Short mmCIF file of C-alpha atoms and ligand atoms in Angstrom, two decimals:
data_model
loop_
_atom_site.label_atom_id
_atom_site.label_comp_id
_atom_site.label_asym_id
_atom_site.label_seq_id
_atom_site.Cartn_x
_atom_site.Cartn_y
_atom_site.Cartn_z
CA MET A 1 -52.18 32.76 23.60
CA ALA A 2 -51.59 32.18 19.92
CA GLY A 3 -53.76 34.29 17.66
CA LYS A 4 -55.72 33.16 14.65
CA TYR A 5 -53.09 33.83 12.04
CA LYS A 6 -49.58 32.56 11.48
CA ILE A 7 -46.59 34.14 9.81
CA PRO A 8 -45.94 32.69 6.31
CA ARG A 9 -43.46 29.80 6.21
CA GLY A 10 -39.90 30.90 5.51
CA THR A 11 -40.44 34.43 6.88
CA TYR A 12 -39.73 35.86 10.30
CA ASP A 13 -40.42 38.91 12.44
CA ILE A 14 -37.57 41.07 13.61
CA LEU A 15 -38.67 41.58 17.20
CA PRO A 16 -38.01 44.79 19.15
CA SER A 17 -35.61 42.97 21.48
CA GLU A 18 -33.45 42.04 18.48
CA SER A 19 -33.97 44.84 15.98
CA TYR A 20 -30.88 46.71 17.15
CA LYS A 21 -28.78 43.91 15.65
CA ARG A 22 -30.22 44.44 12.19
CA GLN A 23 -29.85 48.20 12.59
CA TYR A 24 -26.20 47.75 13.50
CA LEU A 25 -25.51 45.61 10.43
CA GLU A 26 -27.33 48.08 8.20
CA GLN A 27 -25.56 51.10 9.67
CA THR A 28 -22.16 49.45 9.35
CA PHE A 29 -22.84 48.47 5.74
CA ARG A 30 -24.07 51.95 4.87
CA ALA A 31 -20.97 53.54 6.42
CA VAL A 32 -18.58 51.22 4.56
CA ALA A 33 -20.39 51.64 1.23
CA GLU A 34 -20.48 55.44 1.60
CA ASN A 35 -16.74 55.41 2.40
CA PHE A 36 -16.10 53.65 -0.89
CA GLY A 37 -18.07 56.37 -2.69
CA TYR A 38 -21.37 54.50 -3.11
CA ARG A 39 -24.79 56.10 -2.67
CA GLU A 40 -28.03 54.37 -1.80
CA ILE A 41 -30.62 53.40 -4.37
CA VAL A 42 -34.07 52.17 -3.39
CA THR A 43 -36.16 50.30 -5.94
CA PRO A 44 -39.63 48.71 -5.59
CA ILE A 45 -39.93 45.22 -4.15
CA PHE A 46 -41.80 44.07 -7.25
CA GLU A 47 -40.92 44.44 -10.90
CA GLN A 48 -42.12 43.02 -14.20
CA SER A 49 -41.47 39.24 -14.11
CA ALA A 50 -39.87 39.48 -17.53
CA LEU A 51 -37.06 41.63 -16.12
CA PHE A 52 -35.88 38.77 -13.91
CA GLU A 53 -36.59 36.10 -16.51
CA ARG A 54 -34.41 38.00 -18.97
CA SER A 55 -31.56 38.89 -16.62
CA VAL A 56 -31.33 36.26 -13.89
CA GLY A 57 -31.98 33.80 -16.68
CA ASP A 58 -34.21 30.94 -17.79
CA SER A 59 -31.82 28.27 -16.63
CA SER A 60 -31.46 29.58 -13.09
CA ASP A 61 -33.25 27.92 -10.17
CA ILE A 62 -34.59 31.35 -9.28
CA VAL A 63 -36.54 31.73 -12.51
CA GLN A 64 -37.31 28.01 -12.87
CA LYS A 65 -38.88 27.47 -9.48
CA GLU A 66 -38.35 30.21 -6.92
CA MET A 67 -40.09 33.36 -8.10
CA TYR A 68 -43.15 34.72 -6.34
CA LYS A 69 -45.13 35.75 -9.39
CA PHE A 70 -48.48 37.41 -9.48
CA THR A 71 -50.82 39.02 -11.96
CA ASP A 72 -52.22 42.41 -11.02
CA ARG A 73 -55.80 43.53 -11.53
CA LYS A 74 -55.04 44.59 -15.09
CA GLY A 75 -53.47 41.25 -15.97
CA ARG A 76 -49.85 42.44 -15.84
CA GLU A 77 -47.24 39.89 -14.73
CA PHE A 78 -45.09 40.93 -11.80
CA ALA A 79 -42.71 39.18 -9.44
CA LEU A 80 -41.54 39.97 -5.93
CA ARG A 81 -37.87 40.68 -6.52
CA PRO A 82 -35.72 37.57 -5.97
CA GLU A 83 -32.54 39.68 -6.04
CA GLY A 84 -31.45 43.29 -6.43
CA THR A 85 -29.15 43.46 -9.46
CA ALA A 86 -31.80 43.24 -12.17
CA ALA A 87 -33.86 45.98 -10.52
CA VAL A 88 -30.85 48.27 -10.07
CA VAL A 89 -29.83 47.75 -13.70
CA ARG A 90 -33.42 48.48 -14.78
CA SER A 91 -33.31 51.74 -12.82
CA PHE A 92 -29.81 52.56 -14.11
CA VAL A 93 -31.08 52.32 -17.69
CA GLU A 94 -34.50 53.89 -17.11
CA ASN A 95 -33.10 56.91 -15.24
CA ASN A 96 -29.97 57.26 -17.36
CA LEU A 97 -27.88 57.08 -14.19
CA ALA A 98 -24.65 56.82 -16.21
CA ASN A 99 -24.89 60.58 -16.70
CA GLN A 100 -25.84 61.48 -13.16
CA GLU A 101 -23.87 62.29 -10.07
CA ASN A 102 -23.01 59.07 -8.21
CA GLY A 103 -25.02 57.11 -10.76
CA ASN A 104 -22.25 54.54 -11.23
CA ARG A 105 -21.78 53.45 -7.63
CA LEU A 106 -24.94 52.22 -6.01
CA TYR A 107 -25.76 50.31 -2.87
CA TYR A 108 -29.02 48.90 -1.60
CA LEU A 109 -30.59 47.15 1.35
CA GLY A 110 -33.90 45.37 1.52
CA PRO A 111 -36.05 42.27 1.40
CA MET A 112 -35.79 39.74 -1.43
CA PHE A 113 -38.12 36.79 -2.04
CA ARG A 114 -37.38 33.27 -3.18
CA TYR A 115 -39.66 30.27 -2.90
CA ASP A 116 -37.22 27.65 -1.65
CA ARG A 117 -37.25 25.02 1.09
CA PRO A 118 -36.60 27.00 4.27
CA GLN A 119 -33.67 25.92 6.43
CA LYS A 120 -31.01 27.49 8.64
CA GLY A 121 -29.81 30.58 6.80
CA ARG A 122 -32.35 30.15 3.99
CA HIS A 123 -35.64 32.01 4.02
CA ARG A 124 -38.40 32.87 1.61
CA GLN A 125 -38.19 36.52 2.56
CA PHE A 126 -34.59 37.43 3.35
CA TYR A 127 -32.73 40.71 3.53
CA GLN A 128 -29.82 41.58 1.31
CA TYR A 129 -27.17 44.25 1.36
CA GLY A 130 -25.54 44.80 -1.99
CA ILE A 131 -23.66 47.08 -4.34
CA GLU A 132 -23.52 47.56 -8.09
CA ASN A 133 -20.69 49.36 -9.88
CA PHE A 134 -20.90 50.69 -13.43
CA ASP A 135 -17.59 52.59 -13.41
CA SER A 136 -15.49 50.49 -15.75
CA ASP A 137 -14.24 47.01 -16.62
CA HIS A 138 -10.79 47.75 -15.24
CA PRO A 139 -9.65 44.80 -13.08
CA TYR A 140 -8.91 47.25 -10.27
CA ILE A 141 -12.67 47.84 -10.00
CA ASP A 142 -13.22 44.09 -9.50
CA ALA A 143 -10.68 44.09 -6.68
CA GLU A 144 -12.16 47.25 -5.18
CA VAL A 145 -15.69 45.79 -5.20
CA ILE A 146 -14.36 42.67 -3.47
CA ALA A 147 -12.47 44.95 -1.05
CA LEU A 148 -15.73 46.64 -0.07
CA GLY A 149 -17.23 43.27 0.92
CA TYR A 150 -14.05 42.33 2.74
CA THR A 151 -13.93 45.65 4.60
CA PHE A 152 -17.54 45.26 5.70
CA LEU A 153 -16.89 41.80 7.16
CA GLN A 154 -13.68 43.04 8.79
CA LYS A 155 -15.43 46.08 10.29
CA LEU A 156 -17.94 43.73 11.89
CA GLY A 157 -15.05 41.80 13.41
CA LEU A 158 -15.99 38.54 11.70
CA GLN A 159 -13.15 36.00 11.91
CA ASN A 160 -14.38 32.88 10.16
CA PHE A 161 -14.72 33.64 6.50
CA ILE A 162 -12.84 32.96 3.33
CA LEU A 163 -12.89 34.56 -0.10
CA GLU A 164 -12.98 32.42 -3.22
CA ILE A 165 -12.68 33.87 -6.70
CA ASN A 166 -12.93 32.59 -10.24
CA SER A 167 -13.27 33.82 -13.79
CA ILE A 168 -16.07 32.39 -15.88
CA GLY A 169 -14.88 34.02 -19.11
CA SER A 170 -16.50 36.31 -21.60
CA ARG A 171 -18.69 35.85 -24.67
CA ASN A 172 -15.53 35.11 -26.60
CA CYS A 173 -14.42 32.08 -24.63
CA ALA A 174 -17.34 30.85 -22.51
CA ALA A 175 -18.88 28.98 -25.47
CA ASP A 176 -15.78 26.78 -25.88
CA PHE A 177 -15.95 25.91 -22.21
CA ASP A 178 -19.66 25.14 -22.44
CA GLN A 179 -18.95 22.79 -25.33
CA ALA A 180 -16.17 21.11 -23.35
CA LEU A 181 -18.61 20.58 -20.49
CA ILE A 182 -21.27 19.17 -22.80
CA ASP A 183 -18.70 16.75 -24.25
CA PHE A 184 -17.61 15.78 -20.76
CA PHE A 185 -21.06 15.31 -19.20
CA ASP A 186 -22.88 13.80 -22.18
CA PRO A 187 -21.67 10.22 -21.64
CA HIS A 188 -22.88 10.48 -17.99
CA LYS A 189 -26.11 12.27 -18.79
CA ASP A 190 -28.41 9.51 -17.53
CA LEU A 191 -26.71 9.58 -14.14
CA LEU A 192 -27.24 13.33 -13.65
CA CYS A 193 -30.24 14.60 -11.68
CA SER A 194 -33.17 15.84 -13.75
CA ASP A 195 -32.28 19.49 -13.00
CA CYS A 196 -28.76 18.93 -14.31
CA GLN A 197 -30.00 17.20 -17.45
CA HIS A 198 -31.94 20.38 -18.11
CA ARG A 199 -28.96 22.57 -17.13
CA LEU A 200 -26.72 20.71 -19.55
CA GLU A 201 -28.95 21.94 -22.35
CA LYS A 202 -29.56 25.47 -21.09
CA ASN A 203 -26.37 26.41 -19.21
CA PRO A 204 -23.86 23.55 -18.76
CA LYS A 205 -21.76 25.51 -16.23
CA ARG A 206 -24.56 25.22 -13.70
CA VAL A 207 -24.01 21.45 -13.48
CA LEU A 208 -20.73 22.27 -11.68
CA ASP A 209 -22.77 24.05 -9.01
CA CYS A 210 -25.22 21.20 -8.29
CA LYS A 211 -25.42 20.09 -4.67
CA VAL A 212 -26.67 16.54 -5.45
CA PRO A 213 -23.83 14.19 -4.36
CA SER A 214 -24.02 11.95 -7.47
CA CYS A 215 -23.75 15.02 -9.74
CA GLN A 216 -20.85 16.34 -7.68
CA GLU A 217 -19.08 13.01 -8.03
CA ILE A 218 -19.36 13.11 -11.81
CA ALA A 219 -18.41 16.80 -11.90
CA ALA A 220 -15.23 16.17 -9.90
CA ASP A 221 -13.22 15.48 -13.08
CA ALA A 222 -14.94 18.06 -15.26
CA PRO A 223 -12.77 20.53 -17.22
CA SER A 224 -11.81 23.80 -15.53
CA MET A 225 -12.82 27.16 -16.98
CA LEU A 226 -9.38 28.49 -16.21
CA ASN A 227 -8.00 26.35 -19.04
CA TYR A 228 -10.46 27.89 -21.48
CA LEU A 229 -10.05 31.61 -20.72
CA ASP A 230 -8.89 33.64 -23.70
CA LYS A 231 -5.95 36.02 -23.28
CA GLU A 232 -8.08 39.03 -22.40
CA CYS A 233 -9.99 37.18 -19.67
CA SER A 234 -6.90 35.47 -18.37
CA ASP A 235 -4.95 38.77 -18.15
CA HIS A 236 -7.94 40.42 -16.50
CA PHE A 237 -8.19 37.64 -13.91
CA GLN A 238 -4.44 37.77 -13.22
CA ALA A 239 -4.66 41.53 -12.70
CA VAL A 240 -7.60 41.20 -10.28
CA GLN A 241 -5.46 38.83 -8.22
CA GLU A 242 -2.52 41.23 -8.24
CA TYR A 243 -4.72 44.08 -7.00
CA LEU A 244 -6.13 41.89 -4.24
CA ASN A 245 -2.57 41.02 -3.22
CA LEU A 246 -1.70 44.73 -3.16
CA MET A 247 -4.65 45.29 -0.83
CA ASP A 248 -3.57 42.38 1.41
CA ILE A 249 -6.87 40.61 0.88
CA PRO A 250 -6.43 36.84 1.20
CA PHE A 251 -8.25 34.68 -1.36
CA THR A 252 -8.17 31.32 -3.07
CA VAL A 253 -8.97 30.59 -6.69
CA ASN A 254 -11.82 28.11 -6.96
CA PRO A 255 -12.58 27.20 -10.58
CA ARG A 256 -15.86 25.61 -9.42
CA ILE A 257 -17.53 28.91 -8.63
CA VAL A 258 -20.04 29.48 -11.40
CA ARG A 259 -22.79 31.36 -9.49
CA GLY A 260 -26.47 30.52 -9.78
CA LEU A 261 -27.55 33.45 -11.93
CA ASP A 262 -27.05 33.64 -15.69
CA TYR A 263 -25.80 37.20 -16.13
CA TYR A 264 -22.19 36.76 -15.03
CA SER A 265 -19.00 37.08 -17.06
CA LYS A 266 -15.32 37.19 -16.07
CA THR A 267 -14.81 37.62 -12.30
CA ALA A 268 -17.09 35.67 -9.95
CA PHE A 269 -16.53 35.50 -6.20
CA GLU A 270 -18.00 34.38 -2.91
CA PHE A 271 -17.30 35.03 0.74
CA LEU A 272 -17.98 31.80 2.62
CA ASN A 273 -18.28 30.79 6.22
CA ASN A 274 -17.83 27.04 6.30
CA ASN A 275 -19.18 26.81 9.85
CA LEU A 276 -22.64 27.73 8.58
CA GLY A 277 -23.44 24.31 7.12
CA ALA A 278 -25.14 23.94 3.74
CA GLN A 279 -26.00 27.64 3.39
CA ASN A 280 -22.41 28.78 3.71
CA ALA A 281 -22.37 31.70 1.23
CA LEU A 282 -22.17 34.95 3.19
CA CYS A 283 -22.20 36.98 0.02
CA GLY A 284 -21.52 36.52 -3.63
CA GLY A 285 -21.21 38.45 -6.82
CA GLY A 286 -19.33 39.07 -9.97
CA ARG A 287 -19.03 40.94 -13.21
CA TYR A 288 -21.95 41.23 -15.64
CA ASP A 289 -20.60 43.08 -18.65
CA TYR A 290 -23.55 42.32 -20.96
CA LEU A 291 -26.50 42.77 -18.64
CA VAL A 292 -27.13 46.50 -19.15
CA GLU A 293 -27.18 45.99 -22.89
CA GLU A 294 -29.33 42.87 -22.63
CA ILE A 295 -32.08 44.78 -20.90
CA GLY A 296 -32.02 47.60 -23.40
CA GLY A 297 -29.34 50.04 -22.18
CA LYS A 298 -26.20 51.24 -23.91
CA PRO A 299 -23.38 48.69 -23.61
CA THR A 300 -22.07 49.32 -20.08
CA THR A 301 -19.98 47.00 -17.96
CA GLY A 302 -20.99 46.22 -14.41
CA ILE A 303 -19.95 44.32 -11.32
CA GLY A 304 -21.43 43.90 -7.84
CA PHE A 305 -22.27 41.58 -5.01
CA ALA A 306 -24.97 40.94 -2.45
CA GLY A 307 -25.15 39.12 0.86
CA GLY A 308 -27.84 38.04 3.26
CA PHE A 309 -28.09 39.64 6.70
CA GLU A 310 -29.46 36.42 8.25
CA ARG A 311 -26.31 34.38 7.60
CA LEU A 312 -24.14 37.25 8.64
CA GLN A 313 -25.92 37.59 11.98
CA LEU A 314 -25.72 33.81 12.55
CA SER A 315 -21.97 33.96 11.86
CA LEU A 316 -21.37 36.90 14.19
CA GLU A 317 -23.42 35.33 16.98
CA ALA A 318 -21.57 32.02 16.63
CA GLU A 319 -18.32 33.92 17.21
CA ASN A 320 -19.75 36.03 20.03
CA ALA A 321 -18.78 39.06 18.01
CA CYS A 322 -20.45 42.40 18.61
CA THR A 323 -23.88 42.70 17.01
CA GLY A 324 -24.54 46.24 18.16
CA THR A 325 -25.97 47.65 21.34
CA LYS A 326 -29.54 48.08 22.45
CA SER A 327 -30.55 51.67 22.88
CA ALA A 328 -31.73 52.83 26.32
CA PRO A 329 -33.10 56.14 27.60
CA ALA A 330 -30.50 58.63 28.71
CA ILE A 331 -32.66 59.63 31.63
CA PHE A 332 -35.64 58.08 33.42
CA PHE A 333 -38.01 60.04 35.66
CA VAL A 334 -39.64 58.78 38.82
CA THR A 335 -42.37 60.96 40.38
CA MET A 336 -44.37 61.16 43.58
CA GLY A 337 -47.50 63.28 43.48
CA ASP A 338 -49.48 65.23 40.89
CA ARG A 339 -47.35 68.35 40.82
CA ALA A 340 -44.17 66.39 40.13
CA GLU A 341 -45.91 64.37 37.46
CA LYS A 342 -47.04 67.52 35.63
CA THR A 343 -43.55 69.03 35.87
CA VAL A 344 -42.02 65.86 34.42
CA ILE A 345 -44.45 65.77 31.53
CA SER A 346 -43.33 69.24 30.54
CA ILE A 347 -39.61 68.43 31.03
CA LEU A 348 -39.88 65.17 29.06
CA GLN A 349 -41.13 66.98 25.98
CA LYS A 350 -38.36 69.62 26.25
CA LEU A 351 -35.70 66.90 26.50
CA ARG A 352 -37.10 64.90 23.60
CA LEU A 353 -37.26 68.02 21.46
CA ALA A 354 -33.59 68.51 22.30
CA GLY A 355 -32.86 64.98 21.04
CA ILE A 356 -32.36 63.42 24.47
CA SER A 357 -34.15 60.12 24.99
CA ALA A 358 -36.13 60.26 28.20
CA GLY A 359 -38.41 57.72 29.85
CA PHE A 360 -41.24 57.83 32.37
CA ASP A 361 -43.91 55.30 33.36
CA ILE A 362 -47.14 57.13 34.07
CA ASP A 363 -49.08 53.96 34.93
CA LYS A 364 -46.85 52.92 37.83
CA LYS A 365 -47.82 54.83 40.93
CA SER A 366 -45.62 53.46 43.73
CA LEU A 367 -42.04 54.64 44.10
CA LYS A 368 -40.85 51.03 44.15
CA ALA A 369 -42.59 50.10 40.90
CA GLN A 370 -41.23 53.23 39.19
CA MET A 371 -37.69 52.55 40.43
CA LYS A 372 -38.00 49.02 39.03
CA ALA A 373 -39.10 50.47 35.68
CA ALA A 374 -36.11 52.83 35.72
CA ASP A 375 -33.76 49.90 36.35
CA LYS A 376 -35.35 47.79 33.65
CA SER A 377 -35.02 50.61 31.15
CA ASN A 378 -31.21 50.56 31.50
CA ALA A 379 -31.24 54.35 31.60
CA GLN A 380 -27.99 56.17 32.24
CA TYR A 381 -29.53 58.54 34.80
CA SER A 382 -32.61 58.64 36.95
CA VAL A 383 -34.27 61.63 38.60
CA VAL A 384 -36.75 61.30 41.47
CA LEU A 385 -39.15 64.22 41.85
CA GLY A 386 -41.54 64.43 44.79
CA ASP A 387 -43.15 67.09 46.98
CA ASP A 388 -39.78 68.09 48.53
CA GLU A 389 -38.20 68.75 45.15
CA MET A 390 -41.26 70.67 44.06
CA ALA A 391 -41.11 72.81 47.20
CA THR A 392 -37.38 73.57 46.90
CA GLY A 393 -37.27 73.69 43.08
CA THR A 394 -34.36 71.22 43.02
CA ALA A 395 -33.64 67.87 41.42
CA THR A 396 -31.08 65.12 41.96
CA LEU A 397 -29.64 63.37 38.94
CA ARG A 398 -28.42 59.88 39.81
CA ASN A 399 -25.97 57.94 37.66
CA MET A 400 -27.58 54.50 37.56
CA LYS A 401 -24.29 52.65 37.19
CA SER A 402 -21.98 54.43 39.63
CA GLY A 403 -24.64 55.70 42.01
CA GLU A 404 -23.03 59.16 41.85
CA GLN A 405 -25.48 62.02 42.43
CA GLN A 406 -25.63 65.54 41.09
CA GLN A 407 -27.79 68.39 42.43
CA THR A 408 -29.41 70.93 40.17
CA THR A 409 -32.40 73.23 40.07
CA LEU A 410 -35.54 72.28 38.19
CA ALA A 411 -35.03 75.36 36.04
CA GLU A 412 -31.60 74.17 34.99
CA LEU A 413 -32.36 70.44 34.67
CA VAL A 414 -32.88 70.47 30.91
CA THR A 415 -29.67 72.48 30.31
CA LEU A 416 -27.68 70.19 32.59
CA CYS A 417 -29.00 67.12 30.74
CA LYS A 418 -28.11 68.67 27.40
CA ASN A 419 -24.57 69.25 28.63
CA LEU A 420 -24.19 65.83 30.20
CA LEU A 421 -25.67 63.69 27.46
P1 HAM B 1 -27.00 35.35 -4.77
O1 HAM B 1 -25.76 34.53 -4.66
O2 HAM B 1 -28.19 34.69 -5.37
O3 HAM B 1 -26.59 36.62 -5.62
O4 HAM B 1 -27.40 35.92 -3.36
C1 HAM B 1 -26.48 36.67 -2.62
C2 HAM B 1 -26.55 36.30 -1.16
O5 HAM B 1 -27.86 36.45 -0.66
C3 HAM B 1 -26.16 34.86 -0.82
O6 HAM B 1 -24.76 34.72 -0.75
C4 HAM B 1 -26.81 34.71 0.54
O7 HAM B 1 -26.01 35.31 1.56
C5 HAM B 1 -28.07 35.53 0.40
N1 HAM B 1 -29.22 34.67 0.07
C6 HAM B 1 -29.60 34.22 -1.14
N2 HAM B 1 -30.73 33.49 -1.06
C7 HAM B 1 -31.08 33.47 0.25
C8 HAM B 1 -32.16 32.90 1.01
N3 HAM B 1 -33.13 32.18 0.40
N4 HAM B 1 -32.18 33.09 2.34
C9 HAM B 1 -31.23 33.82 2.96
N5 HAM B 1 -30.19 34.38 2.30
C10 HAM B 1 -30.12 34.22 0.97
C11 HAM B 1 -27.43 37.65 -5.92
O8 HAM B 1 -28.50 37.83 -5.42
C12 HAM B 1 -26.80 38.63 -6.89
N6 HAM B 1 -27.80 39.68 -7.18
C13 HAM B 1 -25.55 39.23 -6.31
C14 HAM B 1 -24.91 40.24 -7.21
C15 HAM B 1 -24.99 41.58 -7.12
N7 HAM B 1 -24.18 39.96 -8.28
C16 HAM B 1 -23.80 41.10 -8.84
N8 HAM B 1 -24.29 42.07 -8.16
#
């Protein structure tokens, strides 16, 4: 029976039968990030709206139409975070993390919120994994950040993904490119969608990213940023590619990658799974060498990426790749009679204190129903305790898979379990 209330559109519940999958992805990401020397940072899910407006940028779709904004009881403007970078940079500056242990290598996991039309792989509340690196602007760091994303996808056993990289230049050369784009698009302005007409004024690069077919057609002959990079950016981009080659990480250069957020400079990249349909970006990121300064910190370079768990899980499931394993009790108890039940209640607590997961169904009275519950639980072992076992002080541990049995005394049951499990 459906209840009175419905989940908000574009959100979903992670149900207990599936939550192990998300846990597996999170654990794998944590392990990879920690291996690369990153430590977790947790920031609030809402921040001052102005933080995102300033950093993600006025011309981005996120700020233009996707933010969940609200005013609190004192009239302050907040927004549910649409992404993690701005919040991490805010914390980096506010807590002076540059001078703290592990302050330069940060990873995060958590929900993000964007008001967009929901579709496969696109939600209004989605969950990102991401990293931000404030170590240096050395091109090795760019390659290493990309390598972390690559290692994560490899560790999960994902087969179908590609890496595309680009450089979108620095303050010194991006303006020339923007002008070249304005000159190129201006004669076709009336044929561009209304968003792109606006983009052309605010951030011409974003026209290259438009998904509207007529805009894509016009953009097909647009100039390439790679022809506008100055020597510093071009050398940097070359070096990133050399480091990726040294790491045996396959990639293609795609001069069309501009990314949908305004804070990027130099390296931009995306891991894509083209089997996913329209929402094919598994994760994306890039360098943002001016962002820390723009939100009031000391000039500090940065680079990072983030990806959505939903698309990752869809990709893994489509390939029948491992998405973790459901946990099950190590041992399940079946009892007959009051005395046995009381004994089990005491044993259960001892086992659980010892970190052994143990199950028991007190509401099922018949042996058959309890055996069924033991089977359903997928426990490794079952133990049946009845009047006989109580009288002799013994117990039989049965391996649920092999059927093998092991005798022990009730007094030694907990120790035996500790040794076995
Ligand atoms: P983004 O490209 O906006 O970048 O998002 C990163 C990833 O989050 C996407 O590639 C996609 O996997 C996932 N994602 C985005 N929107 C949705 C959605 N509505 N539903 C499901 N998944 C979604 C950023 O957020 C930057 N902060 C990345 C970054 C970190 N750049 C530097 N550091």
